[in-house]
Every structure is written in C-alpha cells, then in structure tokens.
Coordinates of C-alpha atoms in Angstrom, one line a residue:
M1 CA 0.0 0.0 0.0
P2 CA 1.5 3.4 -0.9
I3 CA 2.3 5.9 1.8
Y4 CA 0.4 8.6 -0.1
P5 CA -2.8 7.3 -1.7
E6 CA -3.6 9.0 -5.0
Y7 CA 0.0 10.3 -5.3
D8 CA 1.4 9.8 -8.8
Y9 CA 4.7 8.1 -8.0
Q10 CA 5.6 7.5 -11.7
N11 CA 5.1 11.0 -12.9
A12 CA 5.8 12.9 -9.6
P13 CA 8.1 15.9 -10.1
S14 CA 11.4 15.9 -8.3
A15 CA 10.3 19.1 -6.5
V16 CA 7.1 18.4 -4.8
G17 CA 6.3 22.1 -4.2
S18 CA 6.0 24.4 -1.3
Y19 CA 6.9 23.2 2.2
S20 CA 3.2 23.5 3.2
H21 CA 2.4 21.0 0.4
N22 CA 4.8 18.5 1.9
L23 CA 3.1 18.9 5.3
D24 CA -0.3 18.4 3.7
L25 CA 0.9 15.2 2.1
M26 CA 2.1 13.9 5.5
L27 CA -1.1 14.8 7.2
H28 CA -3.1 13.1 4.4
A29 CA -0.9 10.0 4.7
V30 CA -1.3 9.8 8.5
S31 CA -5.0 10.4 8.4
Y32 CA -5.4 7.7 5.7
R33 CA -3.3 5.1 7.6
Y34 CA -5.0 5.7 10.9
I35 CA -8.5 6.3 9.8
G36 CA -11.0 6.3 12.7
K37 CA -8.3 7.4 15.1
Q38 CA -7.0 10.7 16.2
P39 CA -3.4 10.8 14.9
H40 CA -0.7 12.1 17.2
I41 CA 2.1 14.0 15.5
L42 CA 5.4 15.0 17.1
D43 CA 7.1 18.1 15.7
Y44 CA 10.7 17.4 17.0
G45 CA 12.9 20.4 17.1
A46 CA 9.9 22.6 16.6
G47 CA 11.6 26.0 16.9
T48 CA 9.0 28.7 17.3
G49 CA 6.2 26.1 16.8
L50 CA 5.0 27.5 13.5
F51 CA 4.6 24.2 11.8
A52 CA 3.3 22.5 14.9
E53 CA 0.5 25.0 14.9
Q54 CA -0.3 24.0 11.3
F55 CA -0.5 20.4 12.4
A56 CA -2.6 21.2 15.4
Q57 CA -5.4 22.6 13.2
Q58 CA -6.1 19.0 12.1
V59 CA -4.5 16.5 14.5
R60 CA -3.2 16.3 18.0
C61 CA 0.4 17.7 17.9
V62 CA 3.2 17.9 20.4
A63 CA 5.8 20.6 19.8
Y64 CA 9.2 19.5 21.3
D65 CA 12.2 21.8 21.5
P66 CA 14.6 22.1 24.4
A67 CA 15.8 25.6 23.6
P68 CA 14.6 28.1 26.3
N69 CA 13.5 30.7 23.7
S70 CA 11.6 28.2 21.5
L71 CA 7.9 27.5 21.1
S72 CA 6.9 31.1 21.1
K73 CA 4.1 30.6 18.5
V74 CA 2.6 27.5 20.2
N75 CA -1.1 28.0 21.1
N76 CA -2.9 24.9 20.0
A77 CA -0.1 22.3 20.0
I78 CA 1.2 20.9 23.3
P79 CA 4.6 22.5 24.1
V80 CA 7.3 20.1 25.5
R81 CA 10.9 20.9 26.5
D82 CA 11.6 17.8 28.6
P83 CA 12.4 14.8 26.4
N84 CA 11.4 12.4 29.2
I85 CA 7.8 13.3 28.6
L86 CA 8.0 11.8 25.1
L87 CA 6.7 8.3 25.7
P88 CA 7.6 5.2 23.5
R89 CA 5.0 4.2 20.9
S90 CA 3.1 7.5 21.4
F91 CA 3.2 9.0 17.9
H92 CA 1.8 8.2 14.5
A93 CA 4.3 10.6 12.8
V94 CA 7.4 12.6 13.6
H95 CA 8.3 15.8 11.7
L96 CA 12.0 16.9 11.6
K97 CA 12.6 20.1 9.8
E98 CA 16.3 20.9 9.6
V99 CA 17.1 19.0 12.8
L100 CA 19.4 16.3 11.4
E101 CA 22.2 18.8 10.7
H102 CA 22.6 19.3 14.4
V103 CA 22.8 15.6 15.3
P104 CA 26.3 14.3 15.9
D105 CA 25.4 10.6 15.6
L106 CA 22.4 9.7 13.5
I107 CA 22.1 6.0 14.4
P108 CA 21.2 6.4 18.1
F109 CA 19.0 9.4 17.1
F110 CA 16.9 7.5 14.6
S111 CA 16.7 4.6 17.1
H112 CA 15.3 7.1 19.6
I113 CA 12.8 8.4 17.0
A114 CA 11.8 4.8 16.1
R115 CA 11.0 4.0 19.7
L116 CA 8.6 7.0 19.8
L117 CA 6.6 5.8 16.8
V118 CA 3.8 3.3 16.7
E119 CA 4.3 0.4 14.4
G120 CA 3.9 1.6 10.8
G121 CA 4.3 5.2 12.0
L122 CA 5.7 7.8 9.6
I123 CA 8.7 10.2 9.7
M124 CA 9.1 13.2 7.5
A125 CA 12.5 14.9 7.5
T126 CA 13.9 17.9 5.7
F127 CA 17.7 18.7 5.5
R128 CA 20.4 19.8 3.1
D129 CA 23.6 18.1 2.2
I130 CA 26.6 19.6 4.1
S131 CA 30.2 18.7 3.5
P132 CA 32.7 18.7 6.4
D133 CA 34.3 21.9 5.1
E134 CA 31.0 23.6 4.8
A135 CA 29.9 22.5 8.3
N136 CA 33.1 24.0 9.7
N137 CA 32.5 27.2 7.8
L138 CA 28.9 27.5 8.9
N139 CA 29.8 26.9 12.5
M140 CA 32.4 29.6 12.3
K141 CA 30.2 32.1 10.5
H142 CA 26.9 31.6 12.4
K143 CA 28.1 30.2 15.7
P144 CA 24.8 28.3 16.2
K145 CA 23.7 27.2 19.7
Y146 CA 23.6 23.7 18.4
P147 CA 26.7 22.8 16.2
I148 CA 26.2 21.8 12.5
Y149 CA 27.6 18.5 11.4
P150 CA 28.3 17.1 8.0
L151 CA 25.3 15.4 6.5
N152 CA 24.1 13.6 3.3
I153 CA 21.2 11.5 2.1
E154 CA 23.3 8.3 2.1
T155 CA 24.3 8.5 5.8
V156 CA 20.7 9.4 6.7
E157 CA 19.3 6.4 4.7
S158 CA 21.8 4.1 6.3
A159 CA 20.9 5.3 9.9
C160 CA 17.2 4.9 9.1
Q161 CA 17.6 1.4 7.8
L162 CA 19.5 0.3 10.9
S163 CA 16.7 1.7 13.0
G164 CA 13.9 -0.1 11.2
I165 CA 12.8 2.9 9.2
S166 CA 12.3 2.4 5.4
I167 CA 12.4 5.5 3.2
T168 CA 9.4 5.3 0.9
L169 CA 9.4 8.7 -0.8
R170 CA 12.2 11.1 -1.6
S171 CA 11.8 14.6 -3.1
Y172 CA 13.2 18.1 -2.8
W173 CA 12.1 21.5 -1.5
T174 CA 13.7 24.8 -2.0
P175 CA 12.9 27.9 0.2
E176 CA 11.1 30.6 -1.7
T177 CA 12.8 33.5 0.1
L178 CA 16.2 34.1 1.7
K179 CA 14.4 34.7 5.0
E180 CA 13.6 30.9 5.0
D181 CA 17.3 30.0 4.3
W182 CA 19.6 31.2 7.1
Y183 CA 22.6 29.2 5.9
E184 CA 23.8 31.4 3.1
D185 CA 22.7 34.3 0.8
V186 CA 21.4 31.8 -1.8
L187 CA 18.4 29.5 -1.9
I188 CA 19.6 26.0 -1.4
A189 CA 17.5 22.9 -2.1
R190 CA 16.7 20.5 0.8
N191 CA 16.2 16.8 0.7
V192 CA 12.7 15.8 1.9
F193 CA 12.0 12.2 2.7
V194 CA 9.2 10.2 4.2
G195 CA 10.0 7.0 6.1
Q196 CA 7.9 4.3 7.7
L197 CA 8.7 2.3 10.8
T198 CA 8.7 -1.3 9.6
V199 CA 10.7 -3.1 12.3
P200 CA 9.7 -1.9 15.8
E201 CA 12.2 -2.6 18.6

C-alpha cells in the first residue's frame, strides 16, 4: 500500500512544491493510515512552533524543542521541553525540519525516533547536504547554539535502515525567500523524505 494514496509516483516531479504542500501530504498519509483514530504527531525540534500550529489545526500535535527561547508561536499544539515526557509508541508521525544537521550521531538518534513511533508510523525529515568543510565554515560564521555536522542522504538512509525505518518517498524542497534560508545568501534545495517504521524494537 503506498504511503500517499492518489499520489502519482511514476510522474511525480522531483520538486514536490511548497513546504506546506509537503506537510499536507504527510497529514493526508497519517489520516489515511490511521482512519478512525486521532493521529498524534510530534514536531521534533519545533523551533518557534510555526509548523506544529499548522498540524494542530487538524490533528493532536506535540511541539518539542529544548531551547529556552523556542515554542513562542505555540497556542494549540502541546509544548514540551523535557524529552522524558515523550513516551515510547506514542506518535503516529514525527516531523523533523532541519534538525538532522545538528545531530552528531544519526544511528542512536533514529533509534530514539523509532521508539517514539507506533508500528507503521511515519517520519518526515527535511535537511540539506553539508560537507565537512561547509559544516566547519557554517559553525564559524553563524556560531549556532547547536553545532552543525556534515550530512548527506546516504548517511541518513543508512541510519534509518539500521533503526527499522524504510524510506518510501524522496523529493526536494527549495525555500522561496532568503528569509527561509539562514545558511547562506542563496536559496539551497533541501532533501525531503518520508520513512515508515517497519521493524519496531
């Protein structure tokens, strides 16, 4: 059964469209898979909570971010800063927008995410490829609170597979304005993938 019913896999464009369209696809997929239930979505590394609020219009959403100045836009989603509150097998989907760049070791991270998902649960992640040299330059230039690490789709896929998450759809998304892309003064395409937990621990 396809993750996205009525999605044209054969003729799908490489760029799915706006980021909101990607979110709509995930919501559609979760609602379809768990019809008759109230899906629970975790926005992991939610930042201000902007996307968590979009989710919360349709499903129950938890917005998790440990940063003290985060979650300022959360009104309808459930704000969480303590990771111990996130219980195993509690979520039908996990959303990760530009979180993976800040993860030093992807294998234990995805194992942690897999434990939070129900069997068959979905994960949607967005990130950009970053070489070791670029990671070093970005850390020196921006001095982010959470360091940036090298990243590419191959290492992400490998870590997912070791955690029992199969990637079922890959596409791309490019920010529409420089305000959405804090990395550099150019618009850089992001990898977008959807995975499914197939081997629960």
